[in-house]
Coordinates of C-alpha atoms in Angstrom, one line a residue:
M1 CA 89.2 -59.5 -131.5
Q2 CA 92.0 -57.4 -132.1
Y3 CA 92.1 -54.4 -134.4
Y4 CA 94.8 -52.2 -136.2
L5 CA 94.6 -48.9 -137.9
G6 CA 96.3 -48.2 -141.0
I7 CA 96.6 -44.5 -142.0
D8 CA 98.0 -43.6 -145.3
I9 CA 98.7 -39.6 -145.8
G10 CA 98.7 -39.3 -149.7
T11 CA 99.0 -36.5 -152.0
S12 CA 95.1 -36.3 -152.9
G13 CA 93.8 -37.3 -149.6
T14 CA 93.9 -39.5 -146.4
K15 CA 92.7 -42.9 -146.3
T16 CA 92.1 -44.5 -142.6
V17 CA 91.4 -48.2 -142.6
L18 CA 90.5 -50.4 -139.7
F19 CA 91.7 -54.0 -140.0
D20 CA 91.2 -56.8 -137.9
V21 CA 94.2 -59.2 -137.3
Y22 CA 93.7 -61.1 -140.4
G23 CA 93.7 -58.1 -142.6
T24 CA 90.0 -58.1 -143.3
V25 CA 88.6 -54.4 -143.7
T26 CA 86.2 -53.5 -140.8
A27 CA 85.8 -49.9 -141.5
S28 CA 87.2 -47.2 -144.0
C29 CA 87.2 -43.5 -144.5
T30 CA 88.9 -41.1 -146.9
A31 CA 89.1 -37.2 -146.9
E32 CA 90.6 -35.0 -149.5
Y33 CA 92.6 -31.9 -149.5
P34 CA 94.2 -29.5 -152.0
L35 CA 97.6 -29.1 -153.6
Y36 CA 98.9 -25.6 -154.4
Q37 CA 101.2 -24.7 -157.2
P38 CA 101.9 -21.0 -156.8
Q39 CA 104.4 -20.8 -159.5
N40 CA 105.3 -23.5 -162.1
G41 CA 107.2 -26.5 -161.0
Y42 CA 106.2 -25.5 -157.2
A43 CA 103.9 -27.8 -155.3
E44 CA 102.9 -27.3 -151.7
Q45 CA 100.1 -28.5 -149.3
N46 CA 99.1 -27.3 -145.7
P47 CA 100.1 -29.9 -142.8
Q48 CA 97.1 -28.9 -140.9
D49 CA 95.0 -30.4 -143.7
W50 CA 96.5 -33.5 -143.4
A51 CA 95.9 -33.4 -139.7
D52 CA 92.3 -32.5 -139.9
A53 CA 91.7 -35.3 -142.5
V54 CA 93.3 -37.7 -140.2
L55 CA 91.4 -36.8 -137.1
H56 CA 88.3 -36.7 -139.3
T57 CA 89.0 -40.2 -140.7
I58 CA 90.0 -41.9 -137.4
R59 CA 86.6 -40.5 -135.8
T60 CA 84.6 -41.6 -138.6
V61 CA 86.0 -45.1 -138.6
M62 CA 85.7 -45.7 -135.0
D63 CA 82.2 -44.5 -135.0
E64 CA 81.2 -46.8 -137.9
S65 CA 82.8 -49.9 -136.5
K66 CA 81.3 -49.3 -133.1
I67 CA 84.3 -51.4 -131.7
D68 CA 85.8 -50.9 -128.2
P69 CA 88.6 -48.5 -128.4
Q70 CA 90.7 -50.8 -126.1
D71 CA 90.5 -53.4 -129.2
V72 CA 92.5 -51.2 -131.3
K73 CA 96.1 -52.6 -130.4
G74 CA 98.2 -50.4 -132.8
I75 CA 98.5 -48.0 -135.6
G76 CA 100.7 -47.8 -138.4
L77 CA 101.2 -44.6 -140.5
S78 CA 102.2 -44.5 -144.2
G79 CA 102.5 -41.4 -146.3
Q80 CA 103.9 -39.3 -149.0
M81 CA 107.7 -39.3 -149.1
H82 CA 110.1 -36.3 -149.1
G83 CA 107.8 -33.3 -147.9
L84 CA 109.4 -30.7 -145.8
V85 CA 107.2 -29.9 -142.7
M86 CA 108.9 -27.1 -140.6
L87 CA 107.8 -26.4 -136.9
D88 CA 108.9 -23.7 -134.9
R89 CA 109.6 -24.0 -130.9
E90 CA 105.8 -23.8 -129.9
N91 CA 105.2 -26.4 -132.7
R92 CA 103.4 -24.1 -135.1
I93 CA 103.7 -24.9 -138.8
I94 CA 106.1 -22.1 -140.1
R95 CA 105.2 -22.4 -144.0
P96 CA 103.3 -24.8 -146.2
A97 CA 105.0 -28.1 -146.7
I98 CA 107.1 -28.4 -149.9
I99 CA 106.2 -31.8 -151.3
W100 CA 107.6 -34.5 -153.4
C101 CA 106.7 -33.4 -156.6
D102 CA 107.9 -29.8 -156.5
Q103 CA 110.9 -29.0 -158.6
R104 CA 112.1 -25.6 -157.6
T105 CA 115.5 -26.7 -156.2
A106 CA 117.8 -27.5 -158.9
A107 CA 120.5 -25.1 -157.5
E108 CA 120.4 -26.5 -154.2
C109 CA 120.9 -30.0 -155.8
A110 CA 124.0 -28.6 -157.4
E111 CA 125.2 -27.3 -154.1
I112 CA 124.7 -30.6 -152.2
T113 CA 126.7 -32.4 -154.9
E114 CA 129.4 -29.8 -154.9
K115 CA 130.0 -30.0 -151.0
I116 CA 129.7 -33.6 -150.7
G117 CA 131.0 -34.8 -154.2
A118 CA 128.9 -36.9 -156.5
E119 CA 130.4 -40.5 -155.9
R120 CA 130.4 -39.9 -152.0
L121 CA 126.9 -38.7 -152.0
I122 CA 125.6 -42.0 -153.6
G123 CA 127.9 -43.9 -151.4
I124 CA 126.3 -42.5 -148.4
T125 CA 122.7 -41.6 -149.3
A126 CA 122.7 -44.3 -152.3
N127 CA 121.1 -41.6 -154.5
P128 CA 122.2 -38.4 -156.4
A129 CA 120.9 -35.1 -155.3
L130 CA 117.4 -34.6 -156.3
T131 CA 114.9 -31.9 -156.5
G132 CA 112.0 -34.1 -155.0
F133 CA 114.1 -35.1 -152.0
T134 CA 114.1 -33.4 -148.5
A135 CA 117.7 -32.0 -148.1
S136 CA 117.6 -29.7 -151.1
K137 CA 114.1 -28.3 -149.8
I138 CA 115.8 -27.5 -146.6
L139 CA 118.8 -25.5 -148.4
W140 CA 116.1 -23.9 -150.5
V141 CA 114.4 -22.4 -147.4
R142 CA 117.6 -21.3 -145.7
S143 CA 118.7 -19.4 -148.9
H144 CA 115.2 -18.0 -149.8
E145 CA 113.4 -17.6 -146.8
P146 CA 116.1 -17.2 -144.2
E147 CA 113.5 -15.9 -141.6
N148 CA 111.6 -19.0 -141.8
Y149 CA 114.7 -21.2 -141.2
A150 CA 115.7 -19.2 -138.2
R151 CA 112.7 -20.3 -136.8
C152 CA 112.8 -23.8 -137.4
A153 CA 112.8 -26.0 -134.4
H154 CA 111.7 -29.2 -135.9
I155 CA 112.0 -30.6 -139.4
L156 CA 109.4 -33.6 -140.2
L157 CA 108.4 -35.9 -143.1
P158 CA 104.5 -35.7 -143.8
K159 CA 103.4 -38.7 -142.0
D160 CA 105.8 -38.0 -139.2
Y161 CA 104.3 -34.8 -138.7
I162 CA 100.8 -36.7 -138.3
R163 CA 102.9 -39.0 -135.8
F164 CA 103.8 -35.9 -133.8
V165 CA 100.1 -34.9 -133.9
L166 CA 99.0 -38.1 -132.6
T167 CA 101.6 -38.6 -129.9
G168 CA 103.7 -35.4 -129.4
D169 CA 107.1 -37.5 -130.5
Y170 CA 109.2 -36.2 -133.2
A171 CA 110.6 -39.2 -135.0
T172 CA 110.7 -41.0 -138.3
E173 CA 111.8 -44.4 -139.6
V174 CA 114.4 -45.8 -141.9
S175 CA 112.5 -46.3 -145.1
D176 CA 110.9 -42.7 -145.2
A177 CA 114.0 -41.3 -143.9
S178 CA 115.9 -42.7 -146.7
G179 CA 114.3 -40.3 -149.1
M180 CA 115.6 -37.3 -147.1
Q181 CA 119.1 -37.3 -148.5
L182 CA 120.4 -37.1 -144.9
L183 CA 120.4 -40.8 -144.2
D184 CA 123.3 -43.2 -144.3
V185 CA 121.2 -45.8 -146.1
P186 CA 123.7 -48.9 -146.0
H187 CA 123.9 -48.2 -142.0
R188 CA 120.5 -47.0 -141.5
C189 CA 121.1 -43.8 -139.2
W190 CA 121.5 -40.3 -139.8
S191 CA 124.6 -39.3 -141.7
E192 CA 127.0 -37.1 -139.6
E193 CA 129.1 -36.3 -142.8
V194 CA 126.1 -35.2 -144.8
L195 CA 124.7 -33.1 -142.0
E196 CA 128.1 -31.2 -141.2
K197 CA 128.9 -30.4 -144.9
L198 CA 125.3 -29.3 -145.5
G199 CA 125.4 -27.1 -142.1
I200 CA 122.1 -28.8 -140.9
D201 CA 122.0 -29.0 -137.3
R202 CA 121.1 -32.8 -136.4
S203 CA 118.8 -31.5 -133.5
L204 CA 116.2 -30.4 -135.8
L205 CA 115.6 -34.3 -137.0
G206 CA 113.8 -36.9 -135.1
K207 CA 115.1 -40.2 -133.8
V208 CA 115.2 -42.8 -136.5
Y209 CA 113.4 -46.2 -135.9
E210 CA 112.8 -49.5 -137.7
S211 CA 109.4 -49.6 -139.3
P212 CA 107.6 -51.9 -137.1
E213 CA 109.3 -50.3 -133.9
I214 CA 106.8 -48.6 -131.3
T215 CA 107.7 -44.8 -131.7
G216 CA 105.0 -43.4 -129.1
T217 CA 101.3 -43.5 -127.9
I218 CA 98.1 -41.7 -128.4
T219 CA 97.8 -38.9 -126.3
A220 CA 94.6 -38.2 -124.1
E221 CA 93.9 -34.9 -126.1
I222 CA 93.8 -37.2 -129.4
A223 CA 91.9 -39.8 -127.7
A224 CA 89.2 -37.5 -126.9
K225 CA 89.0 -36.1 -130.4
T226 CA 89.0 -39.5 -132.2
G227 CA 87.6 -42.0 -129.9
L228 CA 90.7 -44.1 -129.6
S229 CA 92.3 -44.9 -126.3
A230 CA 95.1 -43.2 -124.8
G231 CA 98.3 -45.0 -124.8
T232 CA 97.4 -47.0 -128.1
P233 CA 100.8 -47.8 -129.6
V234 CA 102.0 -46.2 -132.8
V235 CA 104.7 -48.0 -134.7
G236 CA 107.3 -46.4 -137.1
G237 CA 105.2 -47.1 -140.1
A238 CA 106.6 -46.6 -143.6
G239 CA 106.9 -44.2 -146.7
D240 CA 103.6 -44.9 -149.0
N241 CA 105.6 -47.3 -151.3
A242 CA 107.7 -49.2 -148.7
A243 CA 104.1 -49.5 -147.0
A244 CA 102.5 -50.5 -150.4
A245 CA 105.4 -53.4 -150.9
I246 CA 104.2 -54.9 -147.2
G247 CA 100.5 -54.4 -148.3
T248 CA 101.1 -56.3 -151.6
G249 CA 103.4 -59.1 -149.8
V250 CA 106.7 -57.8 -151.4
A251 CA 108.8 -58.5 -148.5
A252 CA 111.2 -61.2 -149.7
E253 CA 114.1 -61.3 -152.4
G254 CA 112.8 -61.5 -156.0
R255 CA 109.3 -59.9 -155.2
A256 CA 108.5 -56.7 -156.9
F257 CA 105.4 -54.4 -157.6
T258 CA 104.6 -51.6 -159.9
T259 CA 101.8 -49.0 -158.6
I260 CA 100.2 -46.4 -160.5
G261 CA 98.9 -43.7 -158.1
T262 CA 99.7 -39.9 -158.3
S263 CA 103.3 -41.0 -159.4
G264 CA 104.2 -44.3 -160.7
V265 CA 106.6 -46.7 -159.3
V266 CA 108.4 -50.1 -159.9
F267 CA 109.8 -51.4 -156.5
A268 CA 111.9 -54.7 -155.9
H269 CA 113.0 -56.1 -152.5
T270 CA 116.6 -56.5 -151.9
D271 CA 118.5 -58.5 -149.0
A272 CA 121.5 -56.0 -149.7
P273 CA 121.8 -52.2 -150.4
V274 CA 122.3 -52.6 -154.4
I275 CA 123.2 -49.1 -155.4
D276 CA 122.9 -47.6 -159.0
P277 CA 126.3 -45.6 -159.7
K278 CA 124.4 -43.5 -162.1
G279 CA 121.6 -42.6 -159.6
R280 CA 118.8 -43.3 -162.1
V281 CA 116.7 -45.4 -159.4
H282 CA 116.3 -45.0 -155.8
T283 CA 117.7 -47.5 -153.3
F284 CA 116.3 -47.0 -149.7
C285 CA 116.0 -49.0 -146.6
C286 CA 112.7 -51.0 -146.7
A287 CA 110.0 -51.7 -144.2
V288 CA 111.4 -55.1 -143.2
P289 CA 114.2 -54.6 -140.7
G290 CA 117.7 -55.5 -142.2
A291 CA 116.8 -55.2 -145.7
W292 CA 116.5 -52.7 -148.5
H293 CA 114.6 -51.8 -151.9
V294 CA 115.2 -50.4 -155.2
M295 CA 112.7 -48.0 -156.5
G296 CA 112.1 -46.3 -160.2
V297 CA 110.0 -43.5 -160.0
T298 CA 107.8 -41.7 -162.7
Q299 CA 106.7 -38.3 -161.2
A300 CA 103.2 -38.2 -163.1
A301 CA 101.7 -41.5 -163.5
G302 CA 97.8 -41.6 -162.3
L303 CA 98.4 -37.6 -162.1
S304 CA 98.8 -37.5 -166.0
L305 CA 95.3 -39.2 -166.5
K306 CA 93.9 -37.0 -163.9
W307 CA 95.0 -34.0 -165.5
F308 CA 93.5 -35.1 -168.7
R309 CA 90.3 -36.1 -167.1
D310 CA 90.0 -32.7 -165.3
Q311 CA 90.9 -30.9 -168.2
F312 CA 89.2 -32.6 -171.2
C313 CA 86.7 -35.1 -169.7
D314 CA 84.0 -33.0 -168.1
A315 CA 81.2 -35.1 -170.4
E316 CA 82.6 -38.5 -168.9
M317 CA 82.5 -37.0 -165.3
Q318 CA 78.9 -35.9 -166.0
T319 CA 77.7 -39.0 -167.5
A320 CA 79.4 -41.1 -164.6
R321 CA 77.6 -39.1 -162.0
G322 CA 74.5 -40.0 -163.9
L323 CA 75.4 -43.6 -163.8
G324 CA 76.9 -43.7 -160.4
V325 CA 80.0 -45.3 -161.5
D326 CA 83.6 -44.0 -161.7
E327 CA 84.6 -41.6 -164.6
Y328 CA 87.7 -43.6 -165.0
I329 CA 85.7 -46.6 -166.0
L330 CA 84.4 -44.7 -168.9
M331 CA 87.7 -43.6 -169.7
D332 CA 89.1 -47.0 -169.8
R333 CA 86.3 -47.9 -172.3
E334 CA 87.1 -45.4 -174.6
A335 CA 90.7 -45.8 -174.4
A336 CA 90.0 -49.8 -175.3
L337 CA 88.4 -48.5 -178.6
S338 CA 91.8 -47.3 -179.7
P339 CA 94.4 -49.7 -180.9
I340 CA 97.9 -50.4 -179.4
G341 CA 100.0 -47.4 -180.3
A342 CA 96.8 -45.2 -180.0
N343 CA 97.0 -44.7 -183.7
R344 CA 100.6 -43.6 -183.9
L345 CA 100.4 -41.3 -180.9
L346 CA 103.0 -41.2 -178.2
Y347 CA 102.6 -39.3 -174.7
L348 CA 105.6 -38.5 -172.3
P349 CA 104.3 -38.2 -168.9
Y350 CA 106.9 -35.5 -167.7
L351 CA 104.1 -33.0 -166.2
M352 CA 106.3 -32.5 -163.2
G353 CA 109.9 -33.1 -164.3
E354 CA 111.1 -36.6 -164.5
R355 CA 113.2 -39.0 -162.0
T356 CA 113.8 -42.4 -163.7
P357 CA 115.7 -42.6 -165.8
H358 CA 116.4 -39.1 -166.9
L359 CA 116.8 -37.0 -163.6
D360 CA 115.6 -33.9 -165.4
A361 CA 113.5 -31.4 -163.4
N362 CA 113.0 -29.6 -166.8
A363 CA 111.1 -32.3 -168.7
R364 CA 107.5 -31.6 -169.4
G365 CA 104.7 -33.7 -170.9
V366 CA 104.6 -33.9 -174.7
F367 CA 102.0 -35.5 -177.1
F368 CA 104.4 -36.7 -180.1
G369 CA 102.5 -37.5 -183.5
L370 CA 99.3 -35.5 -183.0
S371 CA 97.1 -35.2 -186.0
A372 CA 93.6 -34.2 -186.9
M373 CA 92.5 -37.7 -187.1
H374 CA 93.0 -38.4 -183.4
Q375 CA 89.9 -38.8 -181.3
K376 CA 89.8 -38.2 -177.2
R377 CA 89.9 -41.9 -177.1
D378 CA 93.3 -41.9 -178.8
L379 CA 94.6 -39.6 -176.4
I380 CA 93.2 -41.3 -173.2
R381 CA 95.1 -44.5 -174.4
A382 CA 98.2 -42.6 -175.3
V383 CA 98.6 -41.1 -171.7
M384 CA 97.9 -44.6 -170.4
E385 CA 100.5 -46.1 -172.7
G386 CA 102.9 -43.4 -172.0
V387 CA 102.8 -44.1 -168.1
A388 CA 103.6 -47.7 -168.8
Y389 CA 106.3 -46.9 -171.0
S390 CA 107.8 -44.9 -168.3
L391 CA 107.5 -47.6 -166.0
R392 CA 109.1 -50.1 -168.5
D393 CA 112.1 -47.6 -168.4
C394 CA 112.4 -48.2 -164.8
L395 CA 112.3 -52.0 -165.2
E396 CA 115.3 -51.7 -167.9
V397 CA 117.4 -49.9 -165.2
F398 CA 116.6 -53.0 -162.7
R399 CA 117.7 -55.4 -165.4
E400 CA 121.0 -53.6 -165.8
M401 CA 121.7 -53.8 -162.2
Q402 CA 121.2 -57.8 -162.3
I403 CA 118.1 -57.4 -159.8
S404 CA 116.2 -60.3 -160.1
V405 CA 112.2 -59.9 -160.4
S406 CA 110.3 -63.5 -160.2
G407 CA 107.0 -62.0 -159.5
M408 CA 105.2 -58.7 -160.1
T409 CA 102.3 -57.2 -158.4
A410 CA 100.0 -54.3 -159.6
C411 CA 98.6 -51.9 -157.3
G412 CA 97.7 -48.2 -156.6
G413 CA 94.4 -46.6 -158.5
G414 CA 95.6 -47.4 -161.6
G415 CA 96.2 -51.1 -160.8
T416 CA 92.4 -51.5 -160.7
S417 CA 92.3 -50.7 -164.6
A418 CA 92.3 -54.4 -166.4
L419 CA 93.6 -52.2 -169.6
W420 CA 96.4 -50.8 -167.8
R421 CA 97.4 -53.9 -166.2
Q422 CA 97.3 -55.7 -169.6
M423 CA 99.7 -52.9 -171.0
L424 CA 102.0 -53.6 -168.2
A425 CA 102.2 -57.3 -168.6
D426 CA 102.6 -56.9 -172.4
L427 CA 105.4 -54.0 -172.0
F428 CA 107.2 -55.9 -169.0
E429 CA 106.8 -59.6 -170.7
C430 CA 105.8 -61.1 -167.5
P431 CA 102.6 -61.7 -165.5
I432 CA 101.2 -59.2 -163.4
G433 CA 99.1 -60.3 -160.3
T434 CA 96.8 -58.4 -158.0
T435 CA 96.0 -58.9 -154.4
A436 CA 92.7 -59.8 -152.9
S437 CA 93.0 -56.6 -150.5
K438 CA 93.0 -53.5 -152.7
E439 CA 94.2 -51.0 -149.4
G440 CA 98.0 -51.4 -150.3
P441 CA 99.9 -48.6 -148.3
A442 CA 97.1 -48.4 -145.4
L443 CA 97.3 -52.5 -145.1
G444 CA 101.1 -52.4 -144.9
A445 CA 101.0 -49.8 -142.2
A446 CA 98.6 -52.1 -140.3
I447 CA 100.6 -55.2 -140.7
L448 CA 103.8 -53.0 -139.3
A449 CA 101.6 -52.2 -136.3
M450 CA 100.6 -55.9 -136.0
V451 CA 104.4 -56.8 -136.0
G452 CA 105.4 -54.2 -133.7
T453 CA 102.8 -55.0 -131.2
G454 CA 103.4 -58.8 -131.2
A455 CA 100.6 -60.1 -133.1
Y456 CA 103.0 -61.8 -135.9
P457 CA 106.8 -62.4 -135.2
S458 CA 108.2 -60.7 -138.1
V459 CA 107.0 -58.7 -141.2
P460 CA 107.6 -61.6 -143.8
E461 CA 105.7 -64.0 -141.7
A462 CA 102.7 -61.4 -141.5
C463 CA 102.8 -60.9 -145.4
R464 CA 102.5 -64.8 -145.7
A465 CA 99.7 -64.9 -143.4
I466 CA 97.8 -62.1 -144.6
V467 CA 98.2 -61.2 -148.4
R468 CA 96.7 -63.3 -151.0
T469 CA 96.6 -63.0 -154.7
A470 CA 93.3 -62.4 -156.4
Q471 CA 94.1 -62.7 -160.4
T472 CA 96.8 -62.7 -162.7
C473 CA 97.3 -61.0 -166.2
E474 CA 99.5 -63.0 -168.6
P475 CA 101.2 -61.1 -171.5
D476 CA 99.5 -61.2 -175.0
A477 CA 101.8 -62.7 -177.5
G478 CA 100.5 -60.8 -180.4
A479 CA 100.5 -57.5 -178.4
V480 CA 104.2 -57.6 -177.0
P481 CA 106.1 -57.1 -180.3
V482 CA 103.8 -54.2 -181.3
Y483 CA 104.4 -52.6 -177.9
A484 CA 108.2 -53.2 -178.3
L485 CA 108.5 -51.0 -181.6
Y486 CA 106.4 -48.1 -179.9
Y487 CA 108.6 -48.1 -176.6
Q488 CA 111.7 -48.2 -178.9
L489 CA 110.4 -44.9 -180.5
Y490 CA 109.1 -43.6 -176.9
R491 CA 112.7 -43.8 -175.6
A492 CA 114.0 -42.1 -178.7
V493 CA 111.9 -39.0 -178.2
Y494 CA 113.1 -37.5 -174.9
P495 CA 116.8 -37.3 -175.9
Q496 CA 115.9 -35.2 -178.7
L497 CA 114.1 -32.7 -176.7
R498 CA 116.4 -32.5 -173.6
E499 CA 118.0 -29.2 -174.8
Q500 CA 114.6 -27.8 -175.6
F501 CA 113.0 -28.6 -172.2
A502 CA 116.0 -26.9 -170.7
A503 CA 115.5 -23.7 -173.1
L504 CA 111.8 -23.9 -172.3
S505 CA 112.4 -23.6 -168.7
G506 CA 114.3 -20.5 -169.2
L507 CA 111.8 -18.6 -171.1
P508 CA 109.8 -15.6 -169.4
V509 CA 106.1 -16.2 -168.1
Q510 CA 104.2 -13.1 -168.8
E511 CA 102.3 -12.1 -165.9

């Protein structure tokens, strides 16, 4: 039997899954690590934590599966996008990685827009300058930490740092590189114009591959540490959402998915590079060679519910431990006891600023309508509904762009919640399906490895052979008009607070 590893380097942890050639899970292991917020709006992680987690999870999976290392025919990588990893000439990590949800770079985004021009920037990179993207992080380090920038010899994305650890190669691939704001997205290569105007040396960047292409092989040193065979191929892989698309079968025109992970995403495959001139959604190269995807993002989707859990649900966590169940199951049950609209309570999920459709790094979370009659169950439901409203915002932009969506799949941790899926079906007014496999990005990364090493002739054909639908949630005709009323009010709240968010960001914080 042939086996393939899918490794997903996420924000909260790394998951490594061993699949057979039919996509069946043979073994799986997850390792968590911390996120650091040294200041309000900052978000950093230690790349060494990712590397330690990857080596540990590969070793565990190989030991548990007891397969012959020679039977592992390929490895695919997926991971959080946009993070800035800087290495010196001796390949030492220079500083903590500034990750996707960091919001410190508003001034650098203005600098990028001024140097390149707003329309020209969108024309080349398919996106406006955003605080989450990598280019502004590079400029921030150059401006605020010149000594670190002077030491920098290599710039890598999170999963591509792991590629370097495994293979010794400095490389990336088109889907993840699309989120750096340095790639010519329509032409799938580094933009010489952007690099020149921003003063970034191209030699700092790795070679760009298509997602299924082999980029390197496992070194002897890593083989000894993990139980793999030296020489095992590692393919380009994909950014987390591009990999999730492959893992859910979204590899053809008209297919789309919604994911509720730490962030939330609505993602649609397109055969041509369709670009929103207002820059509200992202257009990136997708993991299918020669194709693209459009993606709307809400920064704090599952993160909103996790934040609420960590701050206010200690009782649920203790009860869940006693019962041996996931605490989110208990929170779901509580939310289900609250009616649609959470007893007239709305939540804006802007804990980490927002991308789609507001592009506002200053936006922050809001409970709107809170009264003394509200119970914890109402707040939990309001958080879940607020995330769903934000995802509906993404879909509305797609509809403006005339992007056809004929099928929608739910994935990510939040996609396992039947209550959340029903909210999405009612708000999107379309069926929401789930896949038989819950591995999402890890499966997508493994499928890319299968294609890259010749097990399947193309990514769409591999998806058709491997990905299966499990169940479908239909819209509730009675709930749809009720949600529509609350959604319209939700959309009206942010514009009233935009200036106040900006004012709040300028207030002093007493130390």
